GROMACS .gro file of C-alpha atoms in nm:
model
  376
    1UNK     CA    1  -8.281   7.869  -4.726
    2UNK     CA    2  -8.300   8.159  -4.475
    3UNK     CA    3  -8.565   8.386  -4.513
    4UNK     CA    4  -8.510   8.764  -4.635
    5UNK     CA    5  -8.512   9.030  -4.376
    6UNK     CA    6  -8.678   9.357  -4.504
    7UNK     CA    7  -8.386   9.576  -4.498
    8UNK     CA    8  -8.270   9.324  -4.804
    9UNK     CA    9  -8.290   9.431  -5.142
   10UNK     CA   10  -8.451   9.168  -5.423
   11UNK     CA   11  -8.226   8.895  -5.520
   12UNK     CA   12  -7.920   8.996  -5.210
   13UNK     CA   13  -8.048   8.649  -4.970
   14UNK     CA   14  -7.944   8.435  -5.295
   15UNK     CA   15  -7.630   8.580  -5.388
   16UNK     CA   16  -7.513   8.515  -5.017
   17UNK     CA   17  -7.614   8.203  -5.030
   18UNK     CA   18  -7.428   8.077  -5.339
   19UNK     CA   19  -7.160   8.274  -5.223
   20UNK     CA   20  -7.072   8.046  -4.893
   21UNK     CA   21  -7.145   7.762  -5.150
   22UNK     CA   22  -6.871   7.841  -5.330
   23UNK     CA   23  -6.654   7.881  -4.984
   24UNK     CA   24  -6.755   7.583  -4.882
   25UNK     CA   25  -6.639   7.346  -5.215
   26UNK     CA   26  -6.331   7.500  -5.228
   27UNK     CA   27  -6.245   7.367  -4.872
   28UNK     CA   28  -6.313   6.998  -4.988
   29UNK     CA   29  -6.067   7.044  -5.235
   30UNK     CA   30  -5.715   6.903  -5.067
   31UNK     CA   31  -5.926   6.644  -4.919
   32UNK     CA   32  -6.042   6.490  -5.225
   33UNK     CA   33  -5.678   6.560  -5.384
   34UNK     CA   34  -5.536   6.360  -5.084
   35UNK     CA   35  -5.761   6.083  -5.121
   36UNK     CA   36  -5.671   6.048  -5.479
   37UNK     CA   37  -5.317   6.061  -5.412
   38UNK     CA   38  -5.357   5.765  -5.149
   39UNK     CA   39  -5.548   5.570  -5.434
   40UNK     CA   40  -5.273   5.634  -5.653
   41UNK     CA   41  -5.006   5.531  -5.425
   42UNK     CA   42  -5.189   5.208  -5.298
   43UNK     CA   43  -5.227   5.072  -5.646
   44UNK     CA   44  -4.906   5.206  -5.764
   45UNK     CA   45  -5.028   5.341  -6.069
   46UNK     CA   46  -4.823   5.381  -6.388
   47UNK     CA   47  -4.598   5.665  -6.378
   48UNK     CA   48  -4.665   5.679  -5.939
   49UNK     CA   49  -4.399   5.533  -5.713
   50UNK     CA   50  -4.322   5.150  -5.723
   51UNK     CA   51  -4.381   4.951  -5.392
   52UNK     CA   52  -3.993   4.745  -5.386
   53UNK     CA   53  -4.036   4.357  -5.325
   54UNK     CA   54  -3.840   4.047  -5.355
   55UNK     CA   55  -3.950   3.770  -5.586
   56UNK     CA   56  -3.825   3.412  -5.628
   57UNK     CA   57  -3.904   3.149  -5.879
   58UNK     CA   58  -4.158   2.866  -5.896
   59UNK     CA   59  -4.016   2.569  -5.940
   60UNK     CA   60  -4.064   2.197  -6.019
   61UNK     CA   61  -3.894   1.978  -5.740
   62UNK     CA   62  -3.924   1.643  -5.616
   63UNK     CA   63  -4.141   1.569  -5.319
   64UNK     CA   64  -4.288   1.302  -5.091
   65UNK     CA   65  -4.561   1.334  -4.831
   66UNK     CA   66  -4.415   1.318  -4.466
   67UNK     CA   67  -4.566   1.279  -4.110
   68UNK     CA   68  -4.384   1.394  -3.818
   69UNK     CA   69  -4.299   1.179  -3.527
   70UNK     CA   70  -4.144   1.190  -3.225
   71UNK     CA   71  -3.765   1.120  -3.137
   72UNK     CA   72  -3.461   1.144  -2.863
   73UNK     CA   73  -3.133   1.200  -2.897
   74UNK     CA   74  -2.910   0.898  -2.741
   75UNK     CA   75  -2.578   0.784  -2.705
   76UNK     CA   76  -2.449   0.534  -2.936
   77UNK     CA   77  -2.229   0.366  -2.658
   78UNK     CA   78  -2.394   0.396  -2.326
   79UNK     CA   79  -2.332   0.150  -2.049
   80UNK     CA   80  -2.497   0.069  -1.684
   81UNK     CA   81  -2.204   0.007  -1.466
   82UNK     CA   82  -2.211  -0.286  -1.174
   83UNK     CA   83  -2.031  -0.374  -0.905
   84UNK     CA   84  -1.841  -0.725  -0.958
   85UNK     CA   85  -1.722  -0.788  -0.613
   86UNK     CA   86  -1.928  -0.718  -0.265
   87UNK     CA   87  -1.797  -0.401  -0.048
   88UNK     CA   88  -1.844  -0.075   0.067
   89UNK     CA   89  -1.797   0.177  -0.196
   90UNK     CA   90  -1.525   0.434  -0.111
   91UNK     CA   91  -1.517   0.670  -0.403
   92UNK     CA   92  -1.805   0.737  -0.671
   93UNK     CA   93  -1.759   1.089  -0.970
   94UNK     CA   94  -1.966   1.286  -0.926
   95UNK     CA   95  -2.276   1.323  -1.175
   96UNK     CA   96  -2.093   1.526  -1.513
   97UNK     CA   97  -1.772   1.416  -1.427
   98UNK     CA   98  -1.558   1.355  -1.775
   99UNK     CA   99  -1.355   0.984  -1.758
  100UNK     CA  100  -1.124   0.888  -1.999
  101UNK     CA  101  -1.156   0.534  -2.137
  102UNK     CA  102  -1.027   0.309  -1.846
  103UNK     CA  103  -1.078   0.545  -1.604
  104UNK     CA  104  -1.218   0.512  -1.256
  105UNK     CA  105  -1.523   0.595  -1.200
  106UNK     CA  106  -1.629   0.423  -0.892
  107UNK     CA  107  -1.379   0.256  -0.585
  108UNK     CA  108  -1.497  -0.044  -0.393
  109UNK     CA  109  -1.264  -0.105  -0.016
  110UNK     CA  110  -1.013  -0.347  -0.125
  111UNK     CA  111  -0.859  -0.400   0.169
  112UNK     CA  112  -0.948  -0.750   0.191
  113UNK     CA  113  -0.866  -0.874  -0.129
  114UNK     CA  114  -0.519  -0.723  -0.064
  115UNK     CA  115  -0.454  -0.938   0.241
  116UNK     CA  116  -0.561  -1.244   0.047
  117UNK     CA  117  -0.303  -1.138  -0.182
  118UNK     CA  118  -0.079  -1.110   0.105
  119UNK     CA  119  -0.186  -1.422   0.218
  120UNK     CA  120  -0.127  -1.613  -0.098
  121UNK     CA  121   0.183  -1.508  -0.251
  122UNK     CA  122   0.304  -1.625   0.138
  123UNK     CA  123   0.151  -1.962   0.048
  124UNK     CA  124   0.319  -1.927  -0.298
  125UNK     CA  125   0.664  -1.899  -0.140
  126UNK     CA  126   0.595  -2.157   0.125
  127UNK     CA  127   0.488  -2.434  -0.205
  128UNK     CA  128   0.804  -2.308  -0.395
  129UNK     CA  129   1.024  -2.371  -0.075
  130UNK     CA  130   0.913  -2.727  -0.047
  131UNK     CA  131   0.881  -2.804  -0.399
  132UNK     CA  132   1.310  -2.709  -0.425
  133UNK     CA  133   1.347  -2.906  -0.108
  134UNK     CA  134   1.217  -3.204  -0.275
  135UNK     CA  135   1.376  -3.183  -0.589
  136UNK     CA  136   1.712  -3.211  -0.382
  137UNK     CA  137   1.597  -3.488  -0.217
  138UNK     CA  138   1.494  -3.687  -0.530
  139UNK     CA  139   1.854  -3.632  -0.601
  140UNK     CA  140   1.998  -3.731  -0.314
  141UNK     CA  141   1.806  -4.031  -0.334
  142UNK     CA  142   1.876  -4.126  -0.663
  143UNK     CA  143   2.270  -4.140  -0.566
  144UNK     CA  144   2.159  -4.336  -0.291
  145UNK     CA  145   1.920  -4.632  -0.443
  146UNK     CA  146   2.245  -4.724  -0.674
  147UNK     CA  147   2.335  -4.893  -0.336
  148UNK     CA  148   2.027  -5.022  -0.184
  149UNK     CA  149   1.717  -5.157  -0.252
  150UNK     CA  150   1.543  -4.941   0.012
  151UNK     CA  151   1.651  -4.629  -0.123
  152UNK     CA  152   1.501  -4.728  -0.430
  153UNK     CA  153   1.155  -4.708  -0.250
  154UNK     CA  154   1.231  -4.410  -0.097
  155UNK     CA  155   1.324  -4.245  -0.430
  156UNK     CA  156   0.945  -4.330  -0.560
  157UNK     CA  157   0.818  -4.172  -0.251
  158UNK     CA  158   0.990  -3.842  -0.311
  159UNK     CA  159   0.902  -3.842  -0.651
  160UNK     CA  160   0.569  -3.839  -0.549
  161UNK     CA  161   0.608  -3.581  -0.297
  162UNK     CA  162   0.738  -3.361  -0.528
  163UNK     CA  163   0.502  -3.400  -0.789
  164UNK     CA  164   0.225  -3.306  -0.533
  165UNK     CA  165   0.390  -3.026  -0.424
  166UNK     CA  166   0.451  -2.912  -0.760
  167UNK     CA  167   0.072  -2.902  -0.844
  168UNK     CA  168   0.050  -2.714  -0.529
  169UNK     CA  169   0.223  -2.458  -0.632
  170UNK     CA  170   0.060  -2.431  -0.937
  171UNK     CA  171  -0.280  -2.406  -0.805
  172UNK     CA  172  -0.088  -2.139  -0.524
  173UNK     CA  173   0.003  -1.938  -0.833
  174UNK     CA  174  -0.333  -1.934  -1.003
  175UNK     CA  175  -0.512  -1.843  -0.673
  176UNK     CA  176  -0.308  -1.543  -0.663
  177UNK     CA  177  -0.362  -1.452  -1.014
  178UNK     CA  178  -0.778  -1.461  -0.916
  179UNK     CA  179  -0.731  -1.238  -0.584
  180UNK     CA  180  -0.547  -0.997  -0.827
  181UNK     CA  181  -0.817  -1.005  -1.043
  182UNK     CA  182  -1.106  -0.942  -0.744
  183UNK     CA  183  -0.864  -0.664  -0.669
  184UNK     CA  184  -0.868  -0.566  -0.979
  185UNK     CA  185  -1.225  -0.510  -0.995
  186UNK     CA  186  -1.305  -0.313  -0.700
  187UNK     CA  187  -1.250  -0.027  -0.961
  188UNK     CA  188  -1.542   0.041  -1.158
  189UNK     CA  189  -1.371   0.196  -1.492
  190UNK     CA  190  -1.489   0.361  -1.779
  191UNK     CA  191  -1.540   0.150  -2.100
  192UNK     CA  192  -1.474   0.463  -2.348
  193UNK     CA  193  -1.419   0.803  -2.307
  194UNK     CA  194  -1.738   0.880  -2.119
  195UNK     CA  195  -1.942   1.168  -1.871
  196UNK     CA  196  -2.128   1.002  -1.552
  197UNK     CA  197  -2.501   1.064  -1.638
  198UNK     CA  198  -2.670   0.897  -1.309
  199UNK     CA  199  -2.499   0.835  -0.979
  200UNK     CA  200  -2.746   0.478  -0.807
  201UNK     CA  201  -2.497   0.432  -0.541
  202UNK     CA  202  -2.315   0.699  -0.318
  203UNK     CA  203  -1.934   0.664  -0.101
  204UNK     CA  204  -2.029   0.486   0.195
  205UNK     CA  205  -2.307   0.248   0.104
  206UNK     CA  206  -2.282  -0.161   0.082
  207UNK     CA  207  -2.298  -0.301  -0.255
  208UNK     CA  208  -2.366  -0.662  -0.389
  209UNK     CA  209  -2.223  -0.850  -0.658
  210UNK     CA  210  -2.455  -0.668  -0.995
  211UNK     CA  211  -2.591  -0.362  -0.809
  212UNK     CA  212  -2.587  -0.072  -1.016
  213UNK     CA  213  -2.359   0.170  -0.922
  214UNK     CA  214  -2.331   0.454  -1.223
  215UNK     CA  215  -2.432   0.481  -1.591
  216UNK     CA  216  -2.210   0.624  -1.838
  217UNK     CA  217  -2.265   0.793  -2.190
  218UNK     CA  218  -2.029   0.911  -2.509
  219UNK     CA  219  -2.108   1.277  -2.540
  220UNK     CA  220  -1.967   1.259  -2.836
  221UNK     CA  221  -2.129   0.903  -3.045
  222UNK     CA  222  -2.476   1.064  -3.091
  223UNK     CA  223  -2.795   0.966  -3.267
  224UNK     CA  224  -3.147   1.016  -3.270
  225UNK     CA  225  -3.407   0.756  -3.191
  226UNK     CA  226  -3.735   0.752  -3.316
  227UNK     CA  227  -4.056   0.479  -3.390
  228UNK     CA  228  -4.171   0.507  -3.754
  229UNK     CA  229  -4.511   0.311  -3.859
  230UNK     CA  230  -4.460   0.001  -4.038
  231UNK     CA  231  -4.651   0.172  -4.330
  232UNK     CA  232  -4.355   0.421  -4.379
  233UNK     CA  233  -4.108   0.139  -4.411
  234UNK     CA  234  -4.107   0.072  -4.794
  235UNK     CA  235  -4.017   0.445  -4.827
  236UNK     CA  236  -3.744   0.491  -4.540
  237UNK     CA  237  -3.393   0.357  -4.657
  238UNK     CA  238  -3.019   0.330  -4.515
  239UNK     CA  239  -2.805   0.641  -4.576
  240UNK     CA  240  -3.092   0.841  -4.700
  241UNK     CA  241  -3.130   1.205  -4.541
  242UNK     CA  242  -3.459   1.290  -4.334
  243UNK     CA  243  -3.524   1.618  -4.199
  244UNK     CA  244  -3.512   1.695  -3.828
  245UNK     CA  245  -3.716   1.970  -3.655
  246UNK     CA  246  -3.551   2.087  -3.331
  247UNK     CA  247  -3.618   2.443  -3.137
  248UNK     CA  248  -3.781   2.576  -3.433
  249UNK     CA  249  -3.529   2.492  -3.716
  250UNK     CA  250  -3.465   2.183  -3.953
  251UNK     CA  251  -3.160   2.005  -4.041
  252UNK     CA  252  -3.106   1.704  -4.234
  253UNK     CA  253  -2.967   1.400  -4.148
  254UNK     CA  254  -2.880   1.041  -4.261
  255UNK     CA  255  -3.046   0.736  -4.129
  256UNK     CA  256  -2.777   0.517  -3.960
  257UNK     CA  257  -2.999   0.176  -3.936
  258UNK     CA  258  -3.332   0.089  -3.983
  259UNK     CA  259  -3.421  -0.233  -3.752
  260UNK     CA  260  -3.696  -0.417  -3.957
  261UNK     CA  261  -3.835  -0.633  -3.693
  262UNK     CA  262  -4.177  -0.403  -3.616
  263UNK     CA  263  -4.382  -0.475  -3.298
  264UNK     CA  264  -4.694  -0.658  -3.331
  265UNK     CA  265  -4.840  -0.463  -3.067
  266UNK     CA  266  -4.721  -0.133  -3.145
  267UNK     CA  267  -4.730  -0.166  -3.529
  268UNK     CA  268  -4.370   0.021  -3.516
  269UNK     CA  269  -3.985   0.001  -3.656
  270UNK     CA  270  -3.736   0.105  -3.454
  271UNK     CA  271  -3.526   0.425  -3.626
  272UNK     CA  272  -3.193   0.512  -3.548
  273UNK     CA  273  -3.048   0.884  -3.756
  274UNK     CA  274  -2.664   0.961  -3.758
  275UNK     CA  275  -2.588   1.263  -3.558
  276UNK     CA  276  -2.234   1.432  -3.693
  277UNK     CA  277  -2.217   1.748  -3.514
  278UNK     CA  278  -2.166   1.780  -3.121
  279UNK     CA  279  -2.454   2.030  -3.078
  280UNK     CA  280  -2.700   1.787  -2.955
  281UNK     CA  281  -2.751   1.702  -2.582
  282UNK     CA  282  -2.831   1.329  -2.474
  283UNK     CA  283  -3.226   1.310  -2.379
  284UNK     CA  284  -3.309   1.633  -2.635
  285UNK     CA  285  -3.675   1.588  -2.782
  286UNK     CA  286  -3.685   1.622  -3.195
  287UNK     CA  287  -3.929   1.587  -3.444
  288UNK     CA  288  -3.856   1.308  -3.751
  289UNK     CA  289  -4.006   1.411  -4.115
  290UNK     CA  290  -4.117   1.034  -4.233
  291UNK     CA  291  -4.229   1.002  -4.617
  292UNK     CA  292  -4.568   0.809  -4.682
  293UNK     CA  293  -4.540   0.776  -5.033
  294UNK     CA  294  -4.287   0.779  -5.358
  295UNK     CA  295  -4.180   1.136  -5.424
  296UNK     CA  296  -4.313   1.272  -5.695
  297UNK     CA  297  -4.274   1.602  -5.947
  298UNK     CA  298  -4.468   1.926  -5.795
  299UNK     CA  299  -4.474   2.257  -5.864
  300UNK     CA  300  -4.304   2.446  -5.537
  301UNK     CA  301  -4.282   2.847  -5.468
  302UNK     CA  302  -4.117   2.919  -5.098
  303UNK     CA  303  -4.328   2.972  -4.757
  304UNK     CA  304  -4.279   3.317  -4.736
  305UNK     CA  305  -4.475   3.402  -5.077
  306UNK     CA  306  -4.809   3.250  -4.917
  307UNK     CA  307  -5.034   3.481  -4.803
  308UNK     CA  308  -5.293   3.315  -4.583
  309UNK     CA  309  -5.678   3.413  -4.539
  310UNK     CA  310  -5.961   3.270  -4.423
  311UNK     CA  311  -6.097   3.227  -4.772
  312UNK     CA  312  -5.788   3.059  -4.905
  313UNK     CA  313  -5.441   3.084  -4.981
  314UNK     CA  314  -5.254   3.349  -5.237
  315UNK     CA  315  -4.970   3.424  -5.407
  316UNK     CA  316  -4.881   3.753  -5.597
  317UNK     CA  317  -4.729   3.679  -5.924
  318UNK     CA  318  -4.516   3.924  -6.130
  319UNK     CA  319  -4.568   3.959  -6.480
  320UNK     CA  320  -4.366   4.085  -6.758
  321UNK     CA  321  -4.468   4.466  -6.691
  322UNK     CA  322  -4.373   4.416  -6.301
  323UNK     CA  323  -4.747   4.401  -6.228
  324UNK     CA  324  -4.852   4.203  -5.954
  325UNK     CA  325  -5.122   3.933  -6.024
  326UNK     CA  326  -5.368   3.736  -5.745
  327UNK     CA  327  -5.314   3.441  -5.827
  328UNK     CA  328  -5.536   3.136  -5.569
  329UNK     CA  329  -5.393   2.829  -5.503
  330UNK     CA  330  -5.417   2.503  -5.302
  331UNK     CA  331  -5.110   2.403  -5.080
  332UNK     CA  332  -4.986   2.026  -5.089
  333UNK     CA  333  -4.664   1.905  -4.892
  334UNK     CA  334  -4.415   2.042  -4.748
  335UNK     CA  335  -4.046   1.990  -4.775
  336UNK     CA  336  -3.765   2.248  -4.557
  337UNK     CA  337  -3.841   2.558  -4.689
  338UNK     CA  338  -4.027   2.492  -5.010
  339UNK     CA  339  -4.406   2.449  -5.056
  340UNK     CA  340  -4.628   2.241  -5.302
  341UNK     CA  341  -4.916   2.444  -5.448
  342UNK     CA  342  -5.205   2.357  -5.701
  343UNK     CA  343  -5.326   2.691  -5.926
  344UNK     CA  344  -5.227   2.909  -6.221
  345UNK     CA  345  -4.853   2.950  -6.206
  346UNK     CA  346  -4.615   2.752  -6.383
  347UNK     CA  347  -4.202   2.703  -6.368
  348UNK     CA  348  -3.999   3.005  -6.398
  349UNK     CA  349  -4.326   3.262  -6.289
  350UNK     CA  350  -4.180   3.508  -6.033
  351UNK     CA  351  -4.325   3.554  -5.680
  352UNK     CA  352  -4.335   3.814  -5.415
  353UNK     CA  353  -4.177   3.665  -5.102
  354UNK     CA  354  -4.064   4.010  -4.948
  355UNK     CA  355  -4.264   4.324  -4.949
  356UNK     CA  356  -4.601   4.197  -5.037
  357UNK     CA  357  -4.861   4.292  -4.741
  358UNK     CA  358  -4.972   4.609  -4.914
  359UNK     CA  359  -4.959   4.478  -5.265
  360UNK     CA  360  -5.337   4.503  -5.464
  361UNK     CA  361  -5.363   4.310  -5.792
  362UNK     CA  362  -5.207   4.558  -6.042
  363UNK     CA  363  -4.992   4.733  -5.821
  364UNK     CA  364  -4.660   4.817  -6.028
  365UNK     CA  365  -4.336   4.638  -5.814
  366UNK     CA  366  -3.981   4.777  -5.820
  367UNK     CA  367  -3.797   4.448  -5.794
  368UNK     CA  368  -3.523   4.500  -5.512
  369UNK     CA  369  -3.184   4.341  -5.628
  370UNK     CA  370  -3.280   4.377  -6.032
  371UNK     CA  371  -3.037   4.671  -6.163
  372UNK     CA  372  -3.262   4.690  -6.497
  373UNK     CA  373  -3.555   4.806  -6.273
  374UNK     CA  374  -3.346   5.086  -6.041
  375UNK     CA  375  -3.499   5.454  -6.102
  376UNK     CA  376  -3.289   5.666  -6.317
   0.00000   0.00000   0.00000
């Protein structure tokens, strides 16, 4: 309180006084109006604008407890080509090269097995020549030994001779057929319609009979591969869907085989998963969703209506006056989108999944998508 000066009459100093008072309350006015209104808006209050939001619908589904493993997509028909015959390789595709089935993938210099061919279709003519001359001698002969005893031995002899040459000839033939077939397989071809992978040998180099030359794989015969724990096996079946976690987003697919004969080492089964679509790459990493136990009833709400604190996990519930409620609960497993949870909801009880970072227990909702809730 200031002190009054003399020139003040009695009773002046306190009038001022209460006067800036007054000046002074009236300025706090629009602040305290504004932080009302922010109080109002925040909790939404009855009669105050509704905060929109989209809900969805606890629900009772089915569900099993899953660990993840790892997996790799393979081909389904993949093959190691080798050379069959010794040479020097004079053509080899080139790594990503597309082959038909029974095309060549890899040449081997067959210029030697072509002049054995050469060489024994000449032999082959040479047997065929003699074998006709002795069939016309046998006949000559056989005119002659009606006259003479010592024709008669010569006939046996050229019987003989032509018997031996026939085998000859035979054995002429099937030599041929076998340098065909070395010639044959200085081509390395494709076993099914296939892309070279891996290139082992290059044009130029000397290969032996069984050195790897190129491996081949079906782009389009896919499946994954993965090692599931002999504990999952009682709960892993054939044609079955499992879910698959690539690049940040699931799919489900069917499981192609199960091969029950586990390691005793590794304790694991060997897990192969149908692939039907042609957006998977050969070598891709995955992630395999495995069920530990029978599936059983649970109550589910989606991901995106968890809220997550250090404290615990939330959801906001919607009642029948489009309040929101708090309502704690306890996550259990997981399955695609949906979530298992433990607390006071029940089937049918609407959740916030859109809209709710800013909701406060009572906050009135405006349900986006509901035409009985738009604002007249």
């Amino acid at each position: 309180m200031g002190a009054i000066t003399s020139g003040d009459r009695p009773g002046q100093g306190m009038r001022k006084q209460a006067t800036r008072f007054k000046k002074q309350a009236f300025l706090c006015i629009p602040v305290y109006l504004l932080f009302a209104l922010t109080l109002t808006s925040i909790h939404a209050a009855p009669g105050g604008r509704s905060a929109p939001v989209e809900v969805a619908t606890a629900q009772r589904v089915l569900m099993a407890p899953r660990t993840w493993v790892a997996g790799t997509v393979i081909s389904r028909n993949e093959a190691r080509l080798a050379a069959e015959v010794a040479g020097t390789l004079v053509m080899v595709k080139d790594v990503g090269t597309r082959v038909k089935e029974g095309g060549v993938v890899a040449r081997i210099d067959p210029t030697f097995s072509k002049l054995k061919i050469e060489e024994l279709q000449a032999q082959v003519e040479s047997d065929r020549a003699r074998l006709q001359f002795l069939d016309s001698e046998v006949r000559r002969n056989q005119r002659l030994a009606k006259q003479n005893n010592a024709a008669q031995i010569r006939l046996e002899q050229v019987r003989a001779d032509r018997e031996v040459a026939r085998n000859e000839l035979r054995i002429a033939r099937v030599r041929l057929r076998q340098a065909r077939e070395e010639l044959r397989r200085h081509s390395l071809r494709a076993p099914f319609d296939s892309v070279v992978a891996e290139r082992f040998k290059h044009r130029g180099e000397r290969v032996a009979v069984g050195d790897s030359v190129v491996r081949v794989v079906d782009p389009r015969s896919l499946e994954v591969r993965a090692q599931a724990p002999l504990a999952t096996r009682d709960f892993i079946q054939e044609g079955e869907p499992l879910t698959l976690s690539v690049g940040g987003k699931q799919v489900s697919a069917l499981v192609r085989a199960l091969v029950t004969a586990g390691d005793d080492r590794s304790r694991l089964l060997d897990l192969r998963i149908q692939l039907d679509d042609g957006a998977w790459t050969v070598g891709q990493p995955v992630r395999v969703a495995l069920p530990t136990a029978k599936p059983a009833m649970v109550l589910a709400v989606p991901r995106d209506a968890l809220v997550l604190r250090r404290a615990g996990a939330f959801v906001f519930r919607i009642d029948a006056d489009n309040k929101a409620q708090r309502v704690p609960v306890k996550l259990g497993v997981a399955s695609g989108d949906l979530v298992a949870v433990n607390g006071a909801l029940k089937p049918g009880d609407r959740v916030v999944v859109r809209g709710g970072e800013r909701l406060r227990p009572g906050s009135v909702v405006k349900i986006l998508g509901d035409d009985s809730q738009r604002e007249k």
